[in-house]
C-alpha cells in the first residue's frame, strides 16, 4: 500500500486497473470483484475486511464445534498475518535445519512416509510412536487440508509444515487427542511457535469439565509455558530424518520434559469415580 | 588586537629578517618563517592551500604544505577509463560551488564525476522508505556529485600549480617534531609553532593548520582533546560493475540494516561505489570472498531480509551465490527500490576501515587551527565527511581574509574565533544527527522499528520538512 503513495498522484484515479498490475501481488490493493491471480496453486487472496471476518467467524464456530478442522485451519491462516507467520519463518531461516526444510519443502503424506515400514520400527522410536498414534486415532497424514489464505508462498509452506507436523507433536509429548490433551498441546505450541490460532484455542479450556480445567491450570499450562518457551523451536525438526530416533533422545535434544501422563491420570480418575459410584450404590 | 600593522608589510619585514638571518652563524633558530604552514596534503589541506592562493586578499601570504606521501602520482593521475578508485566522496552542491569559486572545479575530470538527483533510503527491517528528489528544491537539479578523492586532489594540485609559485609543497616529508620557537634577541618566536620535518628543515608558522587526519599531530601539539567513540563497525568499500540492462536514472541507494547501513552510489556508466558499514567479522568475510560471492552478497544486502544476511555471514562458507539466488526467489522485495544487479567487482577495490565518531574540543588555539578529519570524524552514512572539511576551509578562509583586511595577526585566537564559532556547532549537529541515525537503525526491537518507520513515512510525506532536511544535507 505504501508504494501507491509514491506514484505520481494524477495517475492514480484514472488508470487504477492497469497500474495495479505493475505492483507485486502482496502490496496490490484489490476488491472482492477484482481478485488478483493466486500466488501459488490453491491460494485465495483476501482483502483485509475479508481476512478479519474469516478470522473472527471461524474462531467463533470452532469454539462451539472444535471438530471443524477445516475452520480451525482457516482461523489459523487468517490470524497468522501480520507478523506471526513471518516470525516463525524467520525462526526457520535462522536455523540450519529449518533452512534446509524451507529449501526442500518436504510434505508429509501417506506417500512420502512408508507407514508399513514405520510400523516395523522399534517401540519408542519417533516413527513407531507417530504411526501408533495415527492408527489409534484412525487418521492418515493426508487428512490435513492445504493452506489457502496466506499470501506469501514461503509463509504458506511454513503454515502447511506446522499443520502436518502437529501429529508428530502428539507423538513427541504423548498427549492424547481428547479435548483436554489437545488444549494442553495447543498451549505448548503457542508458547513455542506463537501462532495466534494455537493461543485462541486455549479459550476452549472454558469448555472443559471443572476437574479437567483445574488439572489444566495446575499441571499442563505451567508445563506448556515452561517447555514451549524454553525448548528449541520444534518447527525446525526435520521429522522425516528423525523417524528412527528415540523419542526420549529427541525430547532431551529439544529440551522438552515429558508432561505427566494424561491418559493414566484420566484412567485413574475414571476408576475412582466408578468406585465411588459403586460405593454409593452399595450404601 | 595585537598588531594593527598591515600584514603585507609585516611579511616583508619577516622576509627581510629571515634573509638577514641567513648570514648569521647560529644554527639553532634557523627556522624558515611562514604565514601559514599546512600539515596534510589531503583534500582539506590542498583546498585550503589553493583557496589561500586564489583569494586576492590572502595570496600574498607565505604558505607551506607538508605531506608525508609522494604527490607526484596524484599530479600525474590518469586512470584507465571505466575503472574507478574505491575512495570516492560525495560532494554536495554547496561544496562544488566553493570548489568552483576557488577555480578548482574546472580542473576536475568531469567525465569521471557522477551527479545524481534521486536518492532512495529504506529501513531494512520494516521496509519503510523515503525518497529524495532534487526537483523538490527550487532550481536544484543535483543532490550530490560522486567524485573520486584522487580526482579532487589532482585537480587541487593542478589549480595550485596553475596559480604559479607561492606555495612550498614539501611532499615525501614527515613531521618529526612540533615545538615552540625561541627568542633570539632579534626575533621572538616563543609563541610560534616550529615544525621540524624529516629533511631537517624547520618551518616557523604564524598560523599552523592541522589538516593531518584523525590522529592529528598538530592537534596533539596544541593539546586539544578529541572525544567520541568507535562504532565497532567497519566500512567496506568497493567499486562495482552493474548490469547494463537495468541502469535507470542515476540514483543513490541506501538500506539501513541492523548491522549498519549499506549504500550504493552512482558512478559514470555501469559502475557504482559501495560503502557497506557492517561488523568487523562480516568485513573480514566480505574481503576474503571470491568476486562472484562478493557480488552476490552485495545484491543480497539490498534485497534479502536481515535474518538471511546474518545467517549467510555466520554459516555459509561455500556456495554463497547459490544460497543468495535461492533466497532472492523466495523474498518479496520491491524491484523499484533496489539498485541494478551487481555483476562484478573491480579488481583490488575491496577494502575496509574502522568507523568512528570524533570531535575535537576546539578547532583553534593560539597560532593553531584544525580542519577536516583532524577536527572531526563522522560516520559515512550521510556522505558528509569531505563536505564538512570543505565547509571548514570555506569558513577558515573567510576568517583569514577578514583578519588580513583588518591588519590582524592571522594566527591570533581573535582572528580564528569566527571560524571556530561558525563551524563547531554546525559540525556538532551533523555529527550528532548522523550518530543518532546510526543508533536508531541499529536495533530490531519491534516498538522502535514501528516508531522509526512511522517517523520516516511521515517525513517522506511532509514536503516542507523533507525540503528542510535536504537543504541541510546539501550544505546550502
GROMACS .gro file of N, CA, C and O in nm, chain A residues 13 15 21 25 31 47 51 59 105 123 131-132 151 168 172 183 195 199 207 217 225 227 233 242 244 250 257 266 271:
model
  116
   13UNK      N    1  -0.614   0.803  -0.998
   13UNK     CA    2  -0.757   0.782  -1.015
   13UNK      C    3  -0.795   0.737  -1.155
   13UNK      O    4  -0.892   0.665  -1.173
   15UNK      N    5  -0.615   0.554  -1.404
   15UNK     CA    6  -0.580   0.423  -1.459
   15UNK      C    7  -0.548   0.321  -1.350
   15UNK      O    8  -0.443   0.261  -1.353
   21UNK      N    9  -0.151  -0.367  -1.191
   21UNK     CA   10  -0.087  -0.485  -1.248
   21UNK      C   11   0.065  -0.475  -1.240
   21UNK      O   12   0.135  -0.575  -1.241
   25UNK      N   13   0.196  -0.863  -0.615
   25UNK     CA   14   0.064  -0.902  -0.565
   25UNK      C   15   0.048  -0.876  -0.416
   25UNK      O   16  -0.059  -0.844  -0.368
   31UNK      N   17  -1.034  -0.541  -0.472
   31UNK     CA   18  -1.162  -0.564  -0.406
   31UNK      C   19  -1.205  -0.706  -0.437
   31UNK      O   20  -1.140  -0.776  -0.514
   47UNK      N   21  -0.897  -0.968   0.096
   47UNK     CA   22  -0.883  -0.829   0.136
   47UNK      C   23  -0.880  -0.826   0.290
   47UNK      O   24  -0.918  -0.924   0.354
   51UNK      N   25  -1.038  -1.094   0.559
   51UNK     CA   26  -0.950  -1.167   0.649
   51UNK      C   27  -0.998  -1.156   0.793
   51UNK      O   28  -1.003  -1.255   0.866
   59UNK      N   29  -1.317  -1.849   1.427
   59UNK     CA   30  -1.282  -1.867   1.568
   59UNK      C   31  -1.407  -1.896   1.651
   59UNK      O   32  -1.409  -1.983   1.738
  105UNK      N   33   1.135  -2.806   0.106
  105UNK     CA   34   0.989  -2.806   0.122
  105UNK      C   35   0.929  -2.946   0.122
  105UNK      O   36   0.842  -2.978   0.038
  123UNK      N   37   0.973  -4.999   1.931
  123UNK     CA   38   0.891  -4.914   2.019
  123UNK      C   39   0.977  -4.801   2.074
  123UNK      O   40   1.095  -4.820   2.102
  131UNK      N   41   0.314  -4.351   1.409
  131UNK     CA   42   0.220  -4.436   1.336
  131UNK      C   43   0.123  -4.504   1.433
  131UNK      O   44   0.005  -4.524   1.402
  132UNK      N   45   0.171  -4.530   1.555
  132UNK     CA   46   0.082  -4.586   1.657
  132UNK      C   47  -0.033  -4.487   1.683
  132UNK      O   48  -0.149  -4.523   1.693
  151UNK      N   49  -0.067  -1.515   0.187
  151UNK     CA   50  -0.026  -1.464   0.056
  151UNK      C   51   0.115  -1.505   0.015
  151UNK      O   52   0.140  -1.536  -0.101
  168UNK      N   53   0.307  -3.518   1.481
  168UNK     CA   54   0.433  -3.559   1.543
  168UNK      C   55   0.447  -3.504   1.684
  168UNK      O   56   0.508  -3.565   1.770
  172UNK      N   57   0.552  -3.679   2.021
  172UNK     CA   58   0.665  -3.629   2.099
  172UNK      C   59   0.628  -3.608   2.245
  172UNK      O   60   0.706  -3.638   2.336
  183UNK      N   61  -0.591  -2.929   2.410
  183UNK     CA   62  -0.573  -2.793   2.464
  183UNK      C   63  -0.434  -2.778   2.523
  183UNK      O   64  -0.366  -2.677   2.500
  195UNK      N   65   0.196  -1.902   1.700
  195UNK     CA   66   0.086  -1.895   1.603
  195UNK      C   67  -0.041  -1.857   1.679
  195UNK      O   68  -0.079  -1.926   1.774
  199UNK      N   69  -0.304  -2.001   2.032
  199UNK     CA   70  -0.335  -1.926   2.153
  199UNK      C   71  -0.485  -1.912   2.171
  199UNK      O   72  -0.540  -1.931   2.280
  207UNK      N   73  -1.449  -2.478   2.796
  207UNK     CA   74  -1.550  -2.582   2.766
  207UNK      C   75  -1.514  -2.715   2.834
  207UNK      O   76  -1.586  -2.813   2.818
  217UNK      N   77  -0.496  -2.588   3.466
  217UNK     CA   78  -0.431  -2.472   3.528
  217UNK      C   79  -0.317  -2.514   3.618
  217UNK      O   80  -0.214  -2.448   3.624
  225UNK      N   81   0.392  -2.369   2.917
  225UNK     CA   82   0.462  -2.241   2.909
  225UNK      C   83   0.611  -2.262   2.930
  225UNK      O   84   0.694  -2.213   2.852
  227UNK      N   85   0.799  -2.530   2.894
  227UNK     CA   86   0.865  -2.607   2.789
  227UNK      C   87   0.856  -2.540   2.653
  227UNK      O   88   0.951  -2.544   2.575
  233UNK      N   89   1.293  -2.439   1.887
  233UNK     CA   90   1.175  -2.429   1.802
  233UNK      C   91   1.146  -2.565   1.739
  233UNK      O   92   1.229  -2.615   1.660
  242UNK      N   93   1.412  -3.802   1.149
  242UNK     CA   94   1.420  -3.839   1.290
  242UNK      C   95   1.335  -3.961   1.320
  242UNK      O   96   1.315  -3.996   1.436
  244UNK      N   97   1.374  -4.273   1.308
  244UNK     CA   98   1.433  -4.384   1.383
  244UNK      C   99   1.492  -4.338   1.516
  244UNK      O  100   1.536  -4.419   1.596
  250UNK      N  101   1.520  -3.739   2.132
  250UNK     CA  102   1.479  -3.618   2.062
  250UNK      C  103   1.427  -3.514   2.161
  250UNK      O  104   1.459  -3.396   2.152
  257UNK      N  105   1.047  -3.149   2.860
  257UNK     CA  106   1.021  -3.250   2.964
  257UNK      C  107   0.894  -3.324   2.926
  257UNK      O  108   0.803  -3.265   2.868
  266UNK      N  109  -0.627  -3.969   3.364
  266UNK     CA  110  -0.770  -3.975   3.332
  266UNK      C  111  -0.828  -4.111   3.366
  266UNK      O  112  -0.941  -4.123   3.417
  271UNK      N  113  -1.163  -4.450   3.716
  271UNK     CA  114  -1.169  -4.565   3.804
  271UNK      C  115  -1.225  -4.524   3.941
  271UNK      O  116  -1.313  -4.587   3.996
   0.00000   0.00000   0.00000
